[in-house]
Amino acid sequence: MPDRTEQTAHEAHSNIGSVQDHTGSPLALHDPVLRWYDANARELPWREPGAGAWAVMVSEFMLQQTPVNRVLPAYRSWLERWPKPVDLAAEAPGEAVRAWDRLGYPRRALRLHAAAQAIVERHGGEVPDDHAALLALPGVGTYTAAAIASFAFGQRHAVVDTNVRRVLARSLTGVAQPSISPTAADQRLAVSALPADEPTAARWAVASMELGALICTARTPRCTDCPIQSQCAWVLAGSPPYDGPPRRGQTYEGTDRQARGRLLAVLRSASAPVPKTELDACWPDPVQRERALDGLVADGLVEPLSGGRYRLPA
């Protein structure tokens, strides 16, 4: 017997036909969602007409697991300092880590720096518009490549983040939440809902994502404000509660992640290599502190020097 995640994924795929019979087609969602987006989309700097592909790429790296309100100040500072990939590529990777500040998951900064170097070396300093070339860049996976190709270049790709997965799970398969982790069925469902022409598909990608971020939220969806409420399979089924595996929230206080963040904060604020005694003073548990420091070194985020000193990567 399949576990609940596999069962949900299978049901999501097999339910597409029955939902199409009820709503006519997933394509019936396009017009109301696009009209809603035109009237309600947030004004964000990476969506401005002249933002460019590098701005979109930076935003996508920063927005992974980080909310928009925290990203905006760092994004503006980043683009002011490094308006083009060549500007970032010319700096030491440690400067990218320093500028990442408190966005969390700082390995993203190293990957973005490595991607900038690859763009300079392979593509003449311009973010490539080819999907395969994007996928070949350091730190760029399936989602990020599709997002850049769609948002920056207006191409037709299924851009499938958590918000999109939730919108499609509810509207097309009638379940309260998608599976905990992305599945191949999620991707197939998103592809089945794509408009046929590129410009509309690109607008649909950002519009469906925005709908999930603002209206079809995880905990308190605003169904009465939703442009597809009358067509939503979940609403039509009576909004049944989620009955899958527990969805545990992430803890931070007292974790190795917090210890790593404290250590990095000391190094970010320093203009010269930091002696080990300064790092020892920032976290009380010596075993956890050493484990966190060893992890930062292994990840390439911190460089050990002679004399027991440490610095951001040069």
PDB file of C-alpha atoms in Angstrom:
ATOM      1  CA  MET A   1       0.000   0.000   0.000  1.00  0.00           C
ATOM      2  CA  PRO A   2       1.482   3.402  -0.944  1.00  0.00           C
ATOM      3  CA  ASP A   3       2.237   5.911   1.771  1.00  0.00           C
ATOM      4  CA  ARG A   4       0.012   8.974   2.043  1.00  0.00           C
ATOM      5  CA  THR A   5       2.392  11.206   0.027  1.00  0.00           C
ATOM      6  CA  GLU A   6       2.439   8.753  -2.885  1.00  0.00           C
ATOM      7  CA  GLN A   7      -1.313   8.231  -2.638  1.00  0.00           C
ATOM      8  CA  THR A   8      -1.984  11.982  -2.702  1.00  0.00           C
ATOM      9  CA  ALA A   9       0.277  12.435  -5.714  1.00  0.00           C
ATOM     10  CA  HIS A  10      -1.472   9.606  -7.556  1.00  0.00           C
ATOM     11  CA  GLU A  11      -4.905  10.977  -6.717  1.00  0.00           C
ATOM     12  CA  ALA A  12      -3.849  14.458  -7.825  1.00  0.00           C
ATOM     13  CA  HIS A  13      -2.884  13.111 -11.236  1.00  0.00           C
ATOM     14  CA  SER A  14      -5.870  10.788 -11.654  1.00  0.00           C
ATOM     15  CA  ASN A  15      -8.341  13.484 -10.575  1.00  0.00           C
ATOM     16  CA  ILE A  16      -7.388  15.840 -13.405  1.00  0.00           C
ATOM     17  CA  GLY A  17      -9.876  14.234 -15.757  1.00  0.00           C
ATOM     18  CA  SER A  18     -12.818  14.415 -13.334  1.00  0.00           C
ATOM     19  CA  VAL A  19     -12.043  18.033 -12.472  1.00  0.00           C
ATOM     20  CA  GLN A  20     -11.891  18.901 -16.159  1.00  0.00           C
ATOM     21  CA  ASP A  21     -15.344  17.383 -16.537  1.00  0.00           C
ATOM     22  CA  HIS A  22     -16.636  19.682 -13.788  1.00  0.00           C
ATOM     23  CA  THR A  23     -14.923  22.933 -14.742  1.00  0.00           C
ATOM     24  CA  GLY A  24     -14.525  22.245 -18.450  1.00  0.00           C
ATOM     25  CA  SER A  25     -10.728  22.499 -18.371  1.00  0.00           C
ATOM     26  CA  PRO A  26      -7.887  23.774 -16.195  1.00  0.00           C
ATOM     27  CA  LEU A  27      -7.629  26.440 -18.873  1.00  0.00           C
ATOM     28  CA  ALA A  28     -10.880  27.913 -17.548  1.00  0.00           C
ATOM     29  CA  LEU A  29      -8.834  29.233 -14.623  1.00  0.00           C
ATOM     30  CA  HIS A  30      -6.655  31.462 -16.785  1.00  0.00           C
ATOM     31  CA  ASP A  31      -8.851  34.453 -17.523  1.00  0.00           C
ATOM     32  CA  PRO A  32     -10.127  35.071 -13.965  1.00  0.00           C
ATOM     33  CA  VAL A  33      -6.676  34.600 -12.414  1.00  0.00           C
ATOM     34  CA  LEU A  34      -4.996  36.850 -14.977  1.00  0.00           C
ATOM     35  CA  ARG A  35      -7.631  39.572 -14.527  1.00  0.00           C
ATOM     36  CA  TRP A  36      -7.205  39.328 -10.756  1.00  0.00           C
ATOM     37  CA  TYR A  37      -3.431  39.614 -11.104  1.00  0.00           C
ATOM     38  CA  ASP A  38      -3.687  42.668 -13.343  1.00  0.00           C
ATOM     39  CA  ALA A  39      -5.740  44.404 -10.654  1.00  0.00           C
ATOM     40  CA  ASN A  40      -3.988  43.141  -7.512  1.00  0.00           C
ATOM     41  CA  ALA A  41      -0.345  42.304  -8.205  1.00  0.00           C
ATOM     42  CA  ARG A  42       2.158  43.722  -5.747  1.00  0.00           C
ATOM     43  CA  GLU A  43       4.569  46.294  -7.099  1.00  0.00           C
ATOM     44  CA  LEU A  44       7.933  44.609  -6.648  1.00  0.00           C
ATOM     45  CA  PRO A  45      11.229  45.902  -8.081  1.00  0.00           C
ATOM     46  CA  TRP A  46      12.095  42.698  -9.928  1.00  0.00           C
ATOM     47  CA  ARG A  47       8.749  42.943 -11.769  1.00  0.00           C
ATOM     48  CA  GLU A  48       9.394  46.407 -13.153  1.00  0.00           C
ATOM     49  CA  PRO A  49       9.608  46.477 -16.971  1.00  0.00           C
ATOM     50  CA  GLY A  50      13.265  47.483 -17.027  1.00  0.00           C
ATOM     51  CA  ALA A  51      14.452  45.231 -14.202  1.00  0.00           C
ATOM     52  CA  GLY A  52      16.288  42.776 -16.455  1.00  0.00           C
ATOM     53  CA  ALA A  53      17.229  39.124 -16.150  1.00  0.00           C
ATOM     54  CA  TRP A  54      19.961  39.630 -13.523  1.00  0.00           C
ATOM     55  CA  ALA A  55      17.500  41.389 -11.217  1.00  0.00           C
ATOM     56  CA  VAL A  56      15.047  38.512 -11.640  1.00  0.00           C
ATOM     57  CA  MET A  57      17.786  35.991 -10.952  1.00  0.00           C
ATOM     58  CA  VAL A  58      18.937  37.751  -7.783  1.00  0.00           C
ATOM     59  CA  SER A  59      15.340  37.934  -6.528  1.00  0.00           C
ATOM     60  CA  GLU A  60      14.776  34.226  -7.159  1.00  0.00           C
ATOM     61  CA  PHE A  61      17.881  33.240  -5.203  1.00  0.00           C
ATOM     62  CA  MET A  62      16.895  35.524  -2.318  1.00  0.00           C
ATOM     63  CA  LEU A  63      13.235  34.523  -2.210  1.00  0.00           C
ATOM     64  CA  GLN A  64      13.974  30.840  -1.653  1.00  0.00           C
ATOM     65  CA  GLN A  65      12.608  30.150   1.853  1.00  0.00           C
ATOM     66  CA  THR A  66      12.640  33.874   2.695  1.00  0.00           C
ATOM     67  CA  PRO A  67       9.586  36.201   2.707  1.00  0.00           C
ATOM     68  CA  VAL A  68       9.378  39.238   0.431  1.00  0.00           C
ATOM     69  CA  ASN A  69       9.487  41.818   3.220  1.00  0.00           C
ATOM     70  CA  ARG A  70      12.867  40.504   4.396  1.00  0.00           C
ATOM     71  CA  VAL A  71      14.245  40.225   0.880  1.00  0.00           C
ATOM     72  CA  LEU A  72      13.450  43.763  -0.308  1.00  0.00           C
ATOM     73  CA  PRO A  73      16.155  45.700   1.640  1.00  0.00           C
ATOM     74  CA  ALA A  74      18.873  43.149   0.832  1.00  0.00           C
ATOM     75  CA  TYR A  75      17.784  42.988  -2.811  1.00  0.00           C
ATOM     76  CA  ARG A  76      17.985  46.762  -3.252  1.00  0.00           C
ATOM     77  CA  SER A  77      21.412  46.928  -1.607  1.00  0.00           C
ATOM     78  CA  TRP A  78      22.661  44.008  -3.689  1.00  0.00           C
ATOM     79  CA  LEU A  79      21.560  45.485  -7.036  1.00  0.00           C
ATOM     80  CA  GLU A  80      22.946  48.889  -6.095  1.00  0.00           C
ATOM     81  CA  ARG A  81      26.347  47.358  -5.370  1.00  0.00           C
ATOM     82  CA  TRP A  82      26.324  44.683  -8.082  1.00  0.00           C
ATOM     83  CA  PRO A  83      24.002  45.796 -10.898  1.00  0.00           C
ATOM     84  CA  LYS A  84      25.462  43.215 -13.309  1.00  0.00           C
ATOM     85  CA  PRO A  85      26.866  39.687 -12.951  1.00  0.00           C
ATOM     86  CA  VAL A  86      30.358  40.944 -13.834  1.00  0.00           C
ATOM     87  CA  ASP A  87      30.293  43.291 -10.831  1.00  0.00           C
ATOM     88  CA  LEU A  88      29.616  40.451  -8.406  1.00  0.00           C
ATOM     89  CA  ALA A  89      31.999  38.047 -10.144  1.00  0.00           C
ATOM     90  CA  ALA A  90      34.873  40.503  -9.626  1.00  0.00           C
ATOM     91  CA  GLU A  91      34.419  40.434  -5.831  1.00  0.00           C
ATOM     92  CA  ALA A  92      35.575  37.800  -3.356  1.00  0.00           C
ATOM     93  CA  PRO A  93      32.870  35.249  -2.495  1.00  0.00           C
ATOM     94  CA  GLY A  94      33.100  36.385   1.113  1.00  0.00           C
ATOM     95  CA  GLU A  95      31.674  39.760   0.103  1.00  0.00           C
ATOM     96  CA  ALA A  96      28.566  38.014  -1.204  1.00  0.00           C
ATOM     97  CA  VAL A  97      28.233  36.200   2.123  1.00  0.00           C
ATOM     98  CA  ARG A  98      28.705  39.499   3.975  1.00  0.00           C
ATOM     99  CA  ALA A  99      26.048  41.256   1.896  1.00  0.00           C
ATOM    100  CA  TRP A 100      23.629  38.354   2.378  1.00  0.00           C
ATOM    101  CA  ASP A 101      23.367  39.534   5.975  1.00  0.00           C
ATOM    102  CA  ARG A 102      20.426  37.887   7.798  1.00  0.00           C
ATOM    103  CA  LEU A 103      18.505  36.397   4.860  1.00  0.00           C
ATOM    104  CA  GLY A 104      19.325  32.891   6.059  1.00  0.00           C
ATOM    105  CA  TYR A 105      20.681  29.856   4.213  1.00  0.00           C
ATOM    106  CA  PRO A 106      23.872  31.755   3.274  1.00  0.00           C
ATOM    107  CA  ARG A 107      25.104  29.063   0.899  1.00  0.00           C
ATOM    108  CA  ARG A 108      22.718  30.714  -1.555  1.00  0.00           C
ATOM    109  CA  ALA A 109      25.090  33.705  -1.573  1.00  0.00           C
ATOM    110  CA  LEU A 110      28.032  31.505  -2.548  1.00  0.00           C
ATOM    111  CA  ARG A 111      25.981  29.847  -5.271  1.00  0.00           C
ATOM    112  CA  LEU A 112      24.836  33.176  -6.663  1.00  0.00           C
ATOM    113  CA  HIS A 113      28.440  34.373  -6.706  1.00  0.00           C
ATOM    114  CA  ALA A 114      29.500  31.179  -8.510  1.00  0.00           C
ATOM    115  CA  ALA A 115      26.628  31.622 -10.972  1.00  0.00           C
ATOM    116  CA  ALA A 116      27.751  35.182 -11.690  1.00  0.00           C
ATOM    117  CA  GLN A 117      31.260  33.945 -12.426  1.00  0.00           C
ATOM    118  CA  ALA A 118      29.882  31.254 -14.750  1.00  0.00           C
ATOM    119  CA  ILE A 119      27.736  33.848 -16.547  1.00  0.00           C
ATOM    120  CA  VAL A 120      30.822  35.976 -17.145  1.00  0.00           C
ATOM    121  CA  GLU A 121      32.939  33.019 -18.278  1.00  0.00           C
ATOM    122  CA  ARG A 122      30.355  31.233 -20.444  1.00  0.00           C
ATOM    123  CA  HIS A 123      27.877  33.894 -21.559  1.00  0.00           C
ATOM    124  CA  GLY A 124      29.752  37.156 -21.889  1.00  0.00           C
ATOM    125  CA  GLY A 125      28.327  38.562 -18.680  1.00  0.00           C
ATOM    126  CA  GLU A 126      24.669  38.255 -19.737  1.00  0.00           C
ATOM    127  CA  VAL A 127      22.172  35.937 -18.046  1.00  0.00           C
ATOM    128  CA  PRO A 128      21.400  33.334 -20.732  1.00  0.00           C
ATOM    129  CA  ASP A 129      17.864  33.060 -22.084  1.00  0.00           C
ATOM    130  CA  ASP A 130      18.279  29.359 -22.901  1.00  0.00           C
ATOM    131  CA  HIS A 131      16.615  27.080 -20.346  1.00  0.00           C
ATOM    132  CA  ALA A 132      19.310  24.396 -20.554  1.00  0.00           C
ATOM    133  CA  ALA A 133      22.054  27.006 -20.132  1.00  0.00           C
ATOM    134  CA  LEU A 134      20.289  28.346 -17.053  1.00  0.00           C
ATOM    135  CA  LEU A 135      20.047  24.841 -15.584  1.00  0.00           C
ATOM    136  CA  ALA A 136      23.794  24.430 -16.054  1.00  0.00           C
ATOM    137  CA  LEU A 137      24.599  27.436 -13.852  1.00  0.00           C
ATOM    138  CA  PRO A 138      25.734  26.786 -10.249  1.00  0.00           C
ATOM    139  CA  GLY A 139      22.851  26.898  -7.785  1.00  0.00           C
ATOM    140  CA  VAL A 140      20.159  26.930 -10.472  1.00  0.00           C
ATOM    141  CA  GLY A 141      17.735  24.031 -10.228  1.00  0.00           C
ATOM    142  CA  THR A 142      14.524  23.127 -12.021  1.00  0.00           C
ATOM    143  CA  TYR A 143      12.379  25.765 -10.329  1.00  0.00           C
ATOM    144  CA  THR A 144      14.887  28.633 -10.611  1.00  0.00           C
ATOM    145  CA  ALA A 145      15.665  27.946 -14.279  1.00  0.00           C
ATOM    146  CA  ALA A 146      11.958  27.908 -15.133  1.00  0.00           C
ATOM    147  CA  ALA A 147      11.323  31.067 -13.105  1.00  0.00           C
ATOM    148  CA  ILE A 148      14.125  33.055 -14.781  1.00  0.00           C
ATOM    149  CA  ALA A 149      13.160  31.836 -18.251  1.00  0.00           C
ATOM    150  CA  SER A 150       9.523  32.712 -17.636  1.00  0.00           C
ATOM    151  CA  PHE A 151       9.736  35.937 -15.629  1.00  0.00           C
ATOM    152  CA  ALA A 152      12.753  37.465 -17.369  1.00  0.00           C
ATOM    153  CA  PHE A 153      12.324  36.176 -20.922  1.00  0.00           C
ATOM    154  CA  GLY A 154       8.581  35.496 -21.219  1.00  0.00           C
ATOM    155  CA  GLN A 155       9.008  31.813 -22.058  1.00  0.00           C
ATOM    156  CA  ARG A 156       6.502  29.002 -21.508  1.00  0.00           C
ATOM    157  CA  HIS A 157       7.568  26.909 -18.524  1.00  0.00           C
ATOM    158  CA  ALA A 158       5.790  25.396 -15.535  1.00  0.00           C
ATOM    159  CA  VAL A 159       7.086  27.456 -12.608  1.00  0.00           C
ATOM    160  CA  VAL A 160       6.173  25.298  -9.640  1.00  0.00           C
ATOM    161  CA  ASP A 161       6.803  26.649  -6.146  1.00  0.00           C
ATOM    162  CA  THR A 162       4.862  25.911  -2.958  1.00  0.00           C
ATOM    163  CA  ASN A 163       2.282  28.593  -3.707  1.00  0.00           C
ATOM    164  CA  VAL A 164       1.570  27.260  -7.186  1.00  0.00           C
ATOM    165  CA  ARG A 165       1.391  23.684  -5.931  1.00  0.00           C
ATOM    166  CA  ARG A 166      -1.193  24.724  -3.338  1.00  0.00           C
ATOM    167  CA  VAL A 167      -3.338  26.686  -5.823  1.00  0.00           C
ATOM    168  CA  LEU A 168      -3.405  23.788  -8.281  1.00  0.00           C
ATOM    169  CA  ALA A 169      -3.934  21.140  -5.600  1.00  0.00           C
ATOM    170  CA  ARG A 170      -6.996  22.955  -4.324  1.00  0.00           C
ATOM    171  CA  SER A 171      -8.485  24.237  -7.552  1.00  0.00           C
ATOM    172  CA  LEU A 172      -7.910  21.160  -9.712  1.00  0.00           C
ATOM    173  CA  THR A 173      -7.715  18.148  -7.398  1.00  0.00           C
ATOM    174  CA  GLY A 174      -9.830  19.245  -4.437  1.00  0.00           C
ATOM    175  CA  VAL A 175      -7.302  18.628  -1.648  1.00  0.00           C
ATOM    176  CA  ALA A 176      -6.520  21.129   1.092  1.00  0.00           C
ATOM    177  CA  GLN A 177      -2.733  20.953   0.733  1.00  0.00           C
ATOM    178  CA  PRO A 178      -0.304  19.531  -1.797  1.00  0.00           C
ATOM    179  CA  SER A 179       2.112  16.777  -0.791  1.00  0.00           C
ATOM    180  CA  ILE A 180       4.793  17.892   1.662  1.00  0.00           C
ATOM    181  CA  SER A 181       7.557  17.563  -0.944  1.00  0.00           C
ATOM    182  CA  PRO A 182       7.239  18.333  -4.668  1.00  0.00           C
ATOM    183  CA  THR A 183       6.410  15.332  -6.839  1.00  0.00           C
ATOM    184  CA  ALA A 184       6.424  14.456 -10.517  1.00  0.00           C
ATOM    185  CA  ALA A 185       2.623  14.576 -10.353  1.00  0.00           C
ATOM    186  CA  ASP A 186       2.806  18.223  -9.233  1.00  0.00           C
ATOM    187  CA  GLN A 187       4.913  19.021 -12.273  1.00  0.00           C
ATOM    188  CA  ARG A 188       2.539  17.194 -14.632  1.00  0.00           C
ATOM    189  CA  LEU A 189      -0.433  19.001 -13.134  1.00  0.00           C
ATOM    190  CA  ALA A 190       1.274  22.368 -13.565  1.00  0.00           C
ATOM    191  CA  VAL A 191       2.171  21.564 -17.179  1.00  0.00           C
ATOM    192  CA  SER A 192      -1.435  20.556 -17.865  1.00  0.00           C
ATOM    193  CA  ALA A 193      -2.604  23.977 -16.650  1.00  0.00           C
ATOM    194  CA  LEU A 194      -0.187  26.030 -18.780  1.00  0.00           C
ATOM    195  CA  PRO A 195      -1.645  28.339 -21.448  1.00  0.00           C
ATOM    196  CA  ALA A 196      -0.559  27.383 -24.936  1.00  0.00           C
ATOM    197  CA  ASP A 197       1.101  30.641 -25.992  1.00  0.00           C
ATOM    198  CA  GLU A 198       4.293  31.931 -24.394  1.00  0.00           C
ATOM    199  CA  PRO A 199       3.241  35.444 -23.277  1.00  0.00           C
ATOM    200  CA  THR A 200       0.097  34.174 -21.562  1.00  0.00           C
ATOM    201  CA  ALA A 201       1.957  31.250 -20.021  1.00  0.00           C
ATOM    202  CA  ALA A 202       4.556  33.619 -18.550  1.00  0.00           C
ATOM    203  CA  ARG A 203       1.826  35.843 -17.075  1.00  0.00           C
ATOM    204  CA  TRP A 204      -0.022  32.791 -15.738  1.00  0.00           C
ATOM    205  CA  ALA A 205       3.165  31.601 -14.002  1.00  0.00           C
ATOM    206  CA  VAL A 206       3.526  34.778 -11.962  1.00  0.00           C
ATOM    207  CA  ALA A 207      -0.238  35.274 -11.514  1.00  0.00           C
ATOM    208  CA  SER A 208      -0.875  31.798 -10.085  1.00  0.00           C
ATOM    209  CA  MET A 209       2.106  32.238  -7.769  1.00  0.00           C
ATOM    210  CA  GLU A 210       0.784  35.597  -6.579  1.00  0.00           C
ATOM    211  CA  LEU A 211      -2.653  34.115  -5.984  1.00  0.00           C
ATOM    212  CA  GLY A 212      -1.110  31.492  -3.718  1.00  0.00           C
ATOM    213  CA  ALA A 213       0.950  34.105  -1.868  1.00  0.00           C
ATOM    214  CA  LEU A 214      -1.888  36.562  -1.228  1.00  0.00           C
ATOM    215  CA  ILE A 215      -5.229  34.710  -1.398  1.00  0.00           C
ATOM    216  CA  CYS A 216      -4.868  30.918  -1.480  1.00  0.00           C
ATOM    217  CA  THR A 217      -2.588  30.877   1.549  1.00  0.00           C
ATOM    218  CA  ALA A 218      -1.701  27.763   3.519  1.00  0.00           C
ATOM    219  CA  ARG A 219      -3.432  28.473   6.835  1.00  0.00           C
ATOM    220  CA  THR A 220      -6.163  31.042   6.260  1.00  0.00           C
ATOM    221  CA  PRO A 221      -7.140  31.125   2.590  1.00  0.00           C
ATOM    222  CA  ARG A 222      -9.337  34.084   1.624  1.00  0.00           C
ATOM    223  CA  CYS A 223     -11.717  32.079  -0.515  1.00  0.00           C
ATOM    224  CA  THR A 224     -14.358  34.827  -0.675  1.00  0.00           C
ATOM    225  CA  ASP A 225     -11.791  37.066  -2.409  1.00  0.00           C
ATOM    226  CA  CYS A 226     -10.597  34.384  -4.796  1.00  0.00           C
ATOM    227  CA  PRO A 227     -11.317  34.883  -8.497  1.00  0.00           C
ATOM    228  CA  ILE A 228     -11.774  31.145  -9.055  1.00  0.00           C
ATOM    229  CA  GLN A 229     -13.853  30.316  -5.970  1.00  0.00           C
ATOM    230  CA  SER A 230     -16.815  29.165  -8.067  1.00  0.00           C
ATOM    231  CA  GLN A 231     -14.554  26.785 -10.017  1.00  0.00           C
ATOM    232  CA  CYS A 232     -12.331  25.536  -7.202  1.00  0.00           C
ATOM    233  CA  ALA A 233     -12.653  21.781  -6.692  1.00  0.00           C
ATOM    234  CA  TRP A 234     -11.712  22.093  -3.011  1.00  0.00           C
ATOM    235  CA  VAL A 235     -14.380  24.728  -2.315  1.00  0.00           C
ATOM    236  CA  LEU A 236     -16.962  22.777  -4.316  1.00  0.00           C
ATOM    237  CA  ALA A 237     -16.148  19.710  -2.209  1.00  0.00           C
ATOM    238  CA  GLY A 238     -16.890  21.670   0.995  1.00  0.00           C
ATOM    239  CA  SER A 239     -13.270  22.622   1.774  1.00  0.00           C
ATOM    240  CA  PRO A 240     -12.345  19.289   3.422  1.00  0.00           C
ATOM    241  CA  PRO A 241      -9.518  19.544   5.964  1.00  0.00           C
ATOM    242  CA  TYR A 242      -6.022  18.300   5.284  1.00  0.00           C
ATOM    243  CA  ASP A 243      -5.671  14.656   6.291  1.00  0.00           C
ATOM    244  CA  GLY A 244      -2.116  13.832   5.252  1.00  0.00           C
ATOM    245  CA  PRO A 245       1.110  13.480   7.255  1.00  0.00           C
ATOM    246  CA  PRO A 246       1.809  16.141   9.915  1.00  0.00           C
ATOM    247  CA  ARG A 247       3.314  19.320   8.494  1.00  0.00           C
ATOM    248  CA  ARG A 248       5.863  20.302  11.123  1.00  0.00           C
ATOM    249  CA  GLY A 249       7.069  23.871  11.290  1.00  0.00           C
ATOM    250  CA  GLN A 250      10.788  24.577  11.389  1.00  0.00           C
ATOM    251  CA  THR A 251      12.360  25.478  14.714  1.00  0.00           C
ATOM    252  CA  TYR A 252      15.264  27.907  14.957  1.00  0.00           C
ATOM    253  CA  GLU A 253      15.921  28.826  18.582  1.00  0.00           C
ATOM    254  CA  GLY A 254      18.838  26.843  19.972  1.00  0.00           C
ATOM    255  CA  THR A 255      19.561  24.990  16.722  1.00  0.00           C
ATOM    256  CA  ASP A 256      22.806  24.578  14.827  1.00  0.00           C
ATOM    257  CA  ARG A 257      21.352  26.997  12.273  1.00  0.00           C
ATOM    258  CA  GLN A 258      21.136  29.683  14.923  1.00  0.00           C
ATOM    259  CA  ALA A 259      24.674  28.923  16.100  1.00  0.00           C
ATOM    260  CA  ARG A 260      25.948  29.178  12.521  1.00  0.00           C
ATOM    261  CA  GLY A 261      24.143  32.489  12.135  1.00  0.00           C
ATOM    262  CA  ARG A 262      25.792  33.895  15.265  1.00  0.00           C
ATOM    263  CA  LEU A 263      29.239  32.860  14.087  1.00  0.00           C
ATOM    264  CA  LEU A 264      28.684  34.345  10.637  1.00  0.00           C
ATOM    265  CA  ALA A 265      27.395  37.589  12.161  1.00  0.00           C
ATOM    266  CA  VAL A 266      30.709  38.042  13.993  1.00  0.00           C
ATOM    267  CA  LEU A 267      32.680  37.431  10.806  1.00  0.00           C
ATOM    268  CA  ARG A 268      30.451  39.680   8.689  1.00  0.00           C
ATOM    269  CA  SER A 269      30.946  42.600  11.042  1.00  0.00           C
ATOM    270  CA  ALA A 270      34.733  42.241  11.097  1.00  0.00           C
ATOM    271  CA  SER A 271      37.038  43.971   8.632  1.00  0.00           C
ATOM    272  CA  ALA A 272      39.948  41.646   9.436  1.00  0.00           C
ATOM    273  CA  PRO A 273      40.363  37.966  10.366  1.00  0.00           C
ATOM    274  CA  VAL A 274      38.738  37.112  13.686  1.00  0.00           C
ATOM    275  CA  PRO A 275      40.531  35.231  16.478  1.00  0.00           C
ATOM    276  CA  LYS A 276      38.878  32.066  17.730  1.00  0.00           C
ATOM    277  CA  THR A 277      38.276  33.642  21.140  1.00  0.00           C
ATOM    278  CA  GLU A 278      35.777  36.087  19.590  1.00  0.00           C
ATOM    279  CA  LEU A 279      33.864  33.236  18.008  1.00  0.00           C
ATOM    280  CA  ASP A 280      33.904  31.291  21.276  1.00  0.00           C
ATOM    281  CA  ALA A 281      32.215  34.206  23.014  1.00  0.00           C
ATOM    282  CA  CYS A 282      29.200  34.301  20.698  1.00  0.00           C
ATOM    283  CA  TRP A 283      27.681  30.888  21.524  1.00  0.00           C
ATOM    284  CA  PRO A 284      27.631  29.204  24.961  1.00  0.00           C
ATOM    285  CA  ASP A 285      27.550  25.502  24.052  1.00  0.00           C
ATOM    286  CA  PRO A 286      31.119  24.561  23.054  1.00  0.00           C
ATOM    287  CA  VAL A 287      30.192  21.252  21.407  1.00  0.00           C
ATOM    288  CA  GLN A 288      27.441  22.796  19.303  1.00  0.00           C
ATOM    289  CA  ARG A 289      29.614  25.817  18.525  1.00  0.00           C
ATOM    290  CA  GLU A 290      32.458  23.667  17.213  1.00  0.00           C
ATOM    291  CA  ARG A 291      30.037  21.567  15.177  1.00  0.00           C
ATOM    292  CA  ALA A 292      28.528  24.712  13.659  1.00  0.00           C
ATOM    293  CA  LEU A 293      31.962  26.184  12.897  1.00  0.00           C
ATOM    294  CA  ASP A 294      33.155  22.940  11.303  1.00  0.00           C
ATOM    295  CA  GLY A 295      30.019  22.941   9.159  1.00  0.00           C
ATOM    296  CA  LEU A 296      30.610  26.512   8.006  1.00  0.00           C
ATOM    297  CA  VAL A 297      34.178  25.637   7.026  1.00  0.00           C
ATOM    298  CA  ALA A 298      33.026  22.499   5.189  1.00  0.00           C
ATOM    299  CA  ASP A 299      30.403  24.536   3.304  1.00  0.00           C
ATOM    300  CA  GLY A 300      32.993  27.042   2.154  1.00  0.00           C
ATOM    301  CA  LEU A 301      31.391  29.898   4.094  1.00  0.00           C
ATOM    302  CA  VAL A 302      34.327  30.377   6.474  1.00  0.00           C
ATOM    303  CA  GLU A 303      38.082  30.053   5.930  1.00  0.00           C
ATOM    304  CA  PRO A 304      40.398  28.988   8.773  1.00  0.00           C
ATOM    305  CA  LEU A 305      43.748  30.764   8.868  1.00  0.00           C
ATOM    306  CA  SER A 306      46.969  30.233  10.769  1.00  0.00           C
ATOM    307  CA  GLY A 307      47.113  31.340  14.370  1.00  0.00           C
ATOM    308  CA  GLY A 308      43.533  30.233  15.120  1.00  0.00           C
ATOM    309  CA  ARG A 309      41.924  32.998  13.061  1.00  0.00           C
ATOM    310  CA  TYR A 310      38.921  32.845  10.752  1.00  0.00           C
ATOM    311  CA  ARG A 311      37.455  34.975   7.943  1.00  0.00           C
ATOM    312  CA  LEU A 312      34.825  34.934   5.233  1.00  0.00           C
ATOM    313  CA  PRO A 313      36.065  33.264   2.004  1.00  0.00           C
ATOM    314  CA  ALA A 314      38.503  35.427   0.072  1.00  0.00           C
TER     315      ALA A 314
END
